[in-house]
PDB file of C-alpha atoms in Angstrom:
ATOM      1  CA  UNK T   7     -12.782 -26.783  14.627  1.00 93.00           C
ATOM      2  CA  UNK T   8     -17.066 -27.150  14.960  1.00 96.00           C
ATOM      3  CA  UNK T   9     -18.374 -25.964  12.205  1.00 97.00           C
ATOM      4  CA  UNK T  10     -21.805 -26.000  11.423  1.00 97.00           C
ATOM      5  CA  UNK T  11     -24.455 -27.690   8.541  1.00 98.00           C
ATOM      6  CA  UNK T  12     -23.819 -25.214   4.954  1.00 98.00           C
ATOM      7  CA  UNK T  13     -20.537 -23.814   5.377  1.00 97.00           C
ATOM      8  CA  UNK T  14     -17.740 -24.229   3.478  1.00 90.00           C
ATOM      9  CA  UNK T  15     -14.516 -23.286   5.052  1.00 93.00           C
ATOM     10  CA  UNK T  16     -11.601 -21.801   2.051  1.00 95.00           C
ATOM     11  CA  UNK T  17      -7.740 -21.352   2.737  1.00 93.00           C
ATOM     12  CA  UNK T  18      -7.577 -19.823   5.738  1.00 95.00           C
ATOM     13  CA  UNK T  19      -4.790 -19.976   8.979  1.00 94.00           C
ATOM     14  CA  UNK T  20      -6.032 -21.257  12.023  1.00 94.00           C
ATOM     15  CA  UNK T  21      -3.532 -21.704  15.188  1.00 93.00           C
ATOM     16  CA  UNK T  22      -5.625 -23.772  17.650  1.00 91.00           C
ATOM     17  CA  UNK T  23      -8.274 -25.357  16.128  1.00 92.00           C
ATOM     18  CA  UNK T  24     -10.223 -26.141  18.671  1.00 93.00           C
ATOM     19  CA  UNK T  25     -10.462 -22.514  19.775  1.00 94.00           C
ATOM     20  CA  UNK T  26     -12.908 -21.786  16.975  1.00 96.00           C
ATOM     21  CA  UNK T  27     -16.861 -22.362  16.099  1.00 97.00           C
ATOM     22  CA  UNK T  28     -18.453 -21.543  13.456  1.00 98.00           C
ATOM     23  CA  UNK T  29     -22.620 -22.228  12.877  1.00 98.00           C
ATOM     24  CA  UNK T  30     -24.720 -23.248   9.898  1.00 98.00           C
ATOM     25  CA  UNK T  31     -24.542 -21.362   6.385  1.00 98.00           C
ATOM     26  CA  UNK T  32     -21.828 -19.167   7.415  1.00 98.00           C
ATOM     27  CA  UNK T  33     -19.635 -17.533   4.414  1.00 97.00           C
ATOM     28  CA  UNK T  34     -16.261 -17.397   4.622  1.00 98.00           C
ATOM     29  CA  UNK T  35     -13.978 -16.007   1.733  1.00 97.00           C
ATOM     30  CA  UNK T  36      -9.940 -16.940   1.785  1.00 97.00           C
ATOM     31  CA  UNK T  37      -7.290 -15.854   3.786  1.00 97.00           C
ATOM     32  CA  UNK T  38      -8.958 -15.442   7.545  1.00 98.00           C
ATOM     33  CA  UNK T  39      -6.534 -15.628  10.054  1.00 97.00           C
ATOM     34  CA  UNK T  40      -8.372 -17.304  12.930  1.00 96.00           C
ATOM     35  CA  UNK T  41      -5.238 -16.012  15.717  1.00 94.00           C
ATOM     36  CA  UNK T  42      -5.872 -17.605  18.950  1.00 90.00           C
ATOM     37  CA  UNK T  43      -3.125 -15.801  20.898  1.00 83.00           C
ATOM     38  CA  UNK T  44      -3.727 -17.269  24.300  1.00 76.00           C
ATOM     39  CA  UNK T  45      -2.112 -20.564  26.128  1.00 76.00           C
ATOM     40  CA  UNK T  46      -3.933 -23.926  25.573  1.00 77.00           C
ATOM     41  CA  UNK T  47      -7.673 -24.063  27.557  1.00 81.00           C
ATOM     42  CA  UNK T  48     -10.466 -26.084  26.791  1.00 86.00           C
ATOM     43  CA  UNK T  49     -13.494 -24.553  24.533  1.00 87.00           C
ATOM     44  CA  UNK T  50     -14.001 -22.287  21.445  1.00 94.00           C
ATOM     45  CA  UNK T  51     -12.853 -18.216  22.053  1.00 95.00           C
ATOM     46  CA  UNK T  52     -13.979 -17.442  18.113  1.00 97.00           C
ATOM     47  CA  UNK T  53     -17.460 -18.109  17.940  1.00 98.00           C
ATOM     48  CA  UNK T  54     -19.309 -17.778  15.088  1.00 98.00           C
ATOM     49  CA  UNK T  55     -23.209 -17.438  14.747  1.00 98.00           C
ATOM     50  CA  UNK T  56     -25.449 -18.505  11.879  1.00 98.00           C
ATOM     51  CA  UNK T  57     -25.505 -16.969   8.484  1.00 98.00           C
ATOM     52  CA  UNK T  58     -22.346 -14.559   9.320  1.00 98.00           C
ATOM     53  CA  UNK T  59     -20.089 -13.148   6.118  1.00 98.00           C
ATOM     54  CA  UNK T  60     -16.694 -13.205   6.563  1.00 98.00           C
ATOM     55  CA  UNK T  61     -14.471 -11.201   3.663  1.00 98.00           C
ATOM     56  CA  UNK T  62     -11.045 -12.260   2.982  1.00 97.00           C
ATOM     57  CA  UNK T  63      -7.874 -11.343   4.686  1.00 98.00           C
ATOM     58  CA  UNK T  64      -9.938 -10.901   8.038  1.00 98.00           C
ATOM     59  CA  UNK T  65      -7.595 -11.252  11.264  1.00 98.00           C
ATOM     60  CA  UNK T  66      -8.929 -12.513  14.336  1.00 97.00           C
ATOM     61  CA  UNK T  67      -6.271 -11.813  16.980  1.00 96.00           C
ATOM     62  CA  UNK T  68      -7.842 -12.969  20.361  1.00 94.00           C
ATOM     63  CA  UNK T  69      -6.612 -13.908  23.688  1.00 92.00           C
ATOM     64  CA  UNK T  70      -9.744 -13.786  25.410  1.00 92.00           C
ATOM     65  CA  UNK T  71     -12.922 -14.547  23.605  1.00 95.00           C
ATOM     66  CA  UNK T  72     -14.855 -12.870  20.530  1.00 97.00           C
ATOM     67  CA  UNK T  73     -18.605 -13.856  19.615  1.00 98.00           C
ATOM     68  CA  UNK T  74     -20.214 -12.885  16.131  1.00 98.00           C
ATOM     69  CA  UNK T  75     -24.216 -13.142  16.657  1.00 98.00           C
ATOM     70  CA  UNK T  76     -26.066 -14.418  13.738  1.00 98.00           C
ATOM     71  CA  UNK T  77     -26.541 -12.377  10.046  1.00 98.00           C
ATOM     72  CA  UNK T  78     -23.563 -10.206  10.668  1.00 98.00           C
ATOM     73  CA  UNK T  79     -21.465  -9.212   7.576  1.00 98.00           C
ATOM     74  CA  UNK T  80     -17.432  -8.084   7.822  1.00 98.00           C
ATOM     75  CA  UNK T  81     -16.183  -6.827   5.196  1.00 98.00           C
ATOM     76  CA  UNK T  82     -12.455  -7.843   3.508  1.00 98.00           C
ATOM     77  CA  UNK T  83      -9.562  -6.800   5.499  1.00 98.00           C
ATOM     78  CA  UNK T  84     -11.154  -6.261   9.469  1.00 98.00           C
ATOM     79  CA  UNK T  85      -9.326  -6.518  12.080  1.00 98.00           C
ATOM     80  CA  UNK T  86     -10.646  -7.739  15.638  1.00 98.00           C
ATOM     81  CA  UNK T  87      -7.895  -7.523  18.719  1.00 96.00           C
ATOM     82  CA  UNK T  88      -8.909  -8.201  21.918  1.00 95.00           C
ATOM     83  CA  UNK T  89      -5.921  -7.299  23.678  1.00 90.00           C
ATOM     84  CA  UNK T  90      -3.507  -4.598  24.686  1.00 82.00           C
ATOM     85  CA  UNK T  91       0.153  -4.676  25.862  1.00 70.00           C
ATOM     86  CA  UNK T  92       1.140  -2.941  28.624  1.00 62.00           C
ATOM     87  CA  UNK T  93       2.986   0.635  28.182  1.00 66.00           C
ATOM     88  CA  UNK T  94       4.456   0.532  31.081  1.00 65.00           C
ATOM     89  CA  UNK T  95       8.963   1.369  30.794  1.00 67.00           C
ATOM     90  CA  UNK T  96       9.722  -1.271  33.352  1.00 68.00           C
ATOM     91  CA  UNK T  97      11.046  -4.266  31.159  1.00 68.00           C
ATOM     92  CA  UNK T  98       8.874  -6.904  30.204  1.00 62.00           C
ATOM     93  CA  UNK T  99       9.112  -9.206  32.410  1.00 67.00           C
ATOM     94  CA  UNK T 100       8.805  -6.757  35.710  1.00 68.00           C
ATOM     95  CA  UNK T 101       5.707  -4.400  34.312  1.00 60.00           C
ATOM     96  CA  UNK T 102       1.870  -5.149  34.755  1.00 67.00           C
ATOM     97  CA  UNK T 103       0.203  -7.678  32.944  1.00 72.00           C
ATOM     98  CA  UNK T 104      -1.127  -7.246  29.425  1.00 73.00           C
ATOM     99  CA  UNK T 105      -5.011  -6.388  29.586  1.00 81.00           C
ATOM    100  CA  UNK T 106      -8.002  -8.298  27.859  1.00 87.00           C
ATOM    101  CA  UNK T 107     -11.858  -8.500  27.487  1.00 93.00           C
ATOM    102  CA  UNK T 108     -14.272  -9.941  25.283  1.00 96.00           C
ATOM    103  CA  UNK T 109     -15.361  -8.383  21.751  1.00 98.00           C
ATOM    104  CA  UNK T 110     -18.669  -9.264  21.016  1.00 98.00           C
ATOM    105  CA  UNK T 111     -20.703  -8.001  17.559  1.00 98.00           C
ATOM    106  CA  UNK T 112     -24.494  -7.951  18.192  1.00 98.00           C
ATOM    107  CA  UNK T 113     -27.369  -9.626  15.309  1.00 98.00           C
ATOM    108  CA  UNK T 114     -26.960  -8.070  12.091  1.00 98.00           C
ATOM    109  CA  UNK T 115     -24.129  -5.777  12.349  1.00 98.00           C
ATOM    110  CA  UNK T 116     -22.157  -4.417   9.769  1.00 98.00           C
ATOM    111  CA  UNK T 117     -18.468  -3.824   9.408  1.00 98.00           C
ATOM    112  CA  UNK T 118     -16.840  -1.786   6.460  1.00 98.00           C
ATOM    113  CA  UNK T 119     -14.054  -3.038   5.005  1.00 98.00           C
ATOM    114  CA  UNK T 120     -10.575  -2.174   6.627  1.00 98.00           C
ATOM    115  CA  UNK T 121     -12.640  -1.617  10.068  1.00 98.00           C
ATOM    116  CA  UNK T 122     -10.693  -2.732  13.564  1.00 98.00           C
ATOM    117  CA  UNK T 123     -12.959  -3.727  16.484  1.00 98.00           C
ATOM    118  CA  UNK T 124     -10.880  -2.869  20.015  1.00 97.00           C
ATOM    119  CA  UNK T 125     -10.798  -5.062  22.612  1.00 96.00           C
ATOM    120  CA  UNK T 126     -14.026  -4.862  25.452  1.00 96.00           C
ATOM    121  CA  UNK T 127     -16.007  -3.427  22.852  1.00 98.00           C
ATOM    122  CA  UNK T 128     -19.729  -4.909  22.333  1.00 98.00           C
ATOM    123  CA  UNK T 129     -22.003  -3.536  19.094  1.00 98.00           C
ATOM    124  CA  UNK T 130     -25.395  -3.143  19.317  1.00 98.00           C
ATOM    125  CA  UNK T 131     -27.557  -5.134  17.260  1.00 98.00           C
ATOM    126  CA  UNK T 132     -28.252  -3.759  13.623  1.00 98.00           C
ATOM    127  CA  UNK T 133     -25.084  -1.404  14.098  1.00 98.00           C
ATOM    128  CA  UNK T 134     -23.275  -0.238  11.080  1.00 98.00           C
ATOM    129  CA  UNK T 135     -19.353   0.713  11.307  1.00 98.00           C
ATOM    130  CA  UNK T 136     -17.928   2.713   8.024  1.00 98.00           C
ATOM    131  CA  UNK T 137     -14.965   1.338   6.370  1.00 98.00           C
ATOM    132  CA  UNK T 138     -11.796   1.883   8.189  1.00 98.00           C
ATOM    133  CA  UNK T 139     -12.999   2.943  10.839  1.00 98.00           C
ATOM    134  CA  UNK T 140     -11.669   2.013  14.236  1.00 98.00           C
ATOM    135  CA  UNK T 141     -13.402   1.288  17.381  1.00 98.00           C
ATOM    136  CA  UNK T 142     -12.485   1.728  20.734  1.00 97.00           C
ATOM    137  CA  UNK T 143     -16.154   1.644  22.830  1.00 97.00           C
ATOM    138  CA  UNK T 144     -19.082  -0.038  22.741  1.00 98.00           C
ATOM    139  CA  UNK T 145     -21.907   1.180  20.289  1.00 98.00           C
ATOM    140  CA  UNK T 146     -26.007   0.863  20.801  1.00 98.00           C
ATOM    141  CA  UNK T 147     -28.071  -0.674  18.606  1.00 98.00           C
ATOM    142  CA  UNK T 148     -28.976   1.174  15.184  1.00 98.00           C
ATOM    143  CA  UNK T 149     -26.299   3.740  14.857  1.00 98.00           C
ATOM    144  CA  UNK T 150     -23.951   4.432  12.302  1.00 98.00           C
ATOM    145  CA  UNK T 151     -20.006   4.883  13.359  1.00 98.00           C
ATOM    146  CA  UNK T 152     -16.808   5.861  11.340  1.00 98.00           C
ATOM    147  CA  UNK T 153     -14.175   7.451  11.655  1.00 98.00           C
ATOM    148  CA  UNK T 154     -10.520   7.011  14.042  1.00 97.00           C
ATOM    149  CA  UNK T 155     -11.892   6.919  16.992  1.00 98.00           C
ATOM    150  CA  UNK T 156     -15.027   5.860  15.563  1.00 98.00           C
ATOM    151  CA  UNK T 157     -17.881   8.229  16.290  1.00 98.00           C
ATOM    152  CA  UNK T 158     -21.837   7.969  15.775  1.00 98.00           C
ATOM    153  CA  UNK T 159     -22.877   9.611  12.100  1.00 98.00           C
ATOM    154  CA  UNK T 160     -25.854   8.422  11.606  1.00 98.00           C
ATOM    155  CA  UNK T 161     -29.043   5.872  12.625  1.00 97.00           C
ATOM    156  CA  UNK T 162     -30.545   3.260  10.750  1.00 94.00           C
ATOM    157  CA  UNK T 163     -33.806   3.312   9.348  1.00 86.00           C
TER     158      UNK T 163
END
């Protein structure tokens, strides 16, 4: 694991180390699950900016790749999957391959606690996302979203 100068890394569960980078005077609280759910490749898929807040029992769950831009704060209990199974009826070995793409959070976003962040999704910078709220597209900069699907209520000031 890189992890930069000022942070202190808790208990948390980590399954490939080397999969994840975190910068300088991050905040992590316990019980992250860091998930990489991909086969063995070179280079970090969890990337962490500067000064990011991470709440407790946080699941990273990512085959491809999620960044975290610098000051963002996630709330206790989010949820970031960057993957979906196929729902095809053929049996598992015969239907189409499980689809991917990158999450990425912009500078200074927001999460809510108990929010989930779908996978190809990319949040504009300064973005705030309501507790429990899921999301399933991408969001501009400077809006407000909650809800299941998320849905824009509101701008920042």
């Amino acid at each position: 694991m890189q992890i930069g100068n000022g942070t202190k890394v808790p208990e948390i569960n980590v399954t490939w180390p080397h999969q994840v980078q975190i910068g300088n005077n991050c905040n992590l609280e316990p019980k992250i699950f860091f998930k990489y759910d991909g086969i063995w490749k070179k280079g970090a898929s969890i990337i962490i900016h500067d000064n990011v807040f991470i709440g407790n029992n946080c699941e990273f769950n990512i085959t491809d790749k999620i960044t975290l831009r610098k000051d963002c704060l996630i709330a206790s209990g989010c949820k970031f999957i960057d993957h979906n199974h196929s729902t095809s009826k053929a049996l598992r070995g015969e239907r189409e391959k499980d689809s991917k793409k990158e999450i990425i959070l912009g500078e200074g976003v927001w999460l809510g606690v108990n929010s989930v962040i779908l996978m190809g999704v990319e949040i504009g910078n300064n973005a705030i996302i309501a507790a429990g709220a899921v999301v399933n597209k991408s969001i501009p900069p400077n809006e407000i979203w909650g809800g299941i699907p998320a849905k824009k209520i509101g701008e920042r000031s």
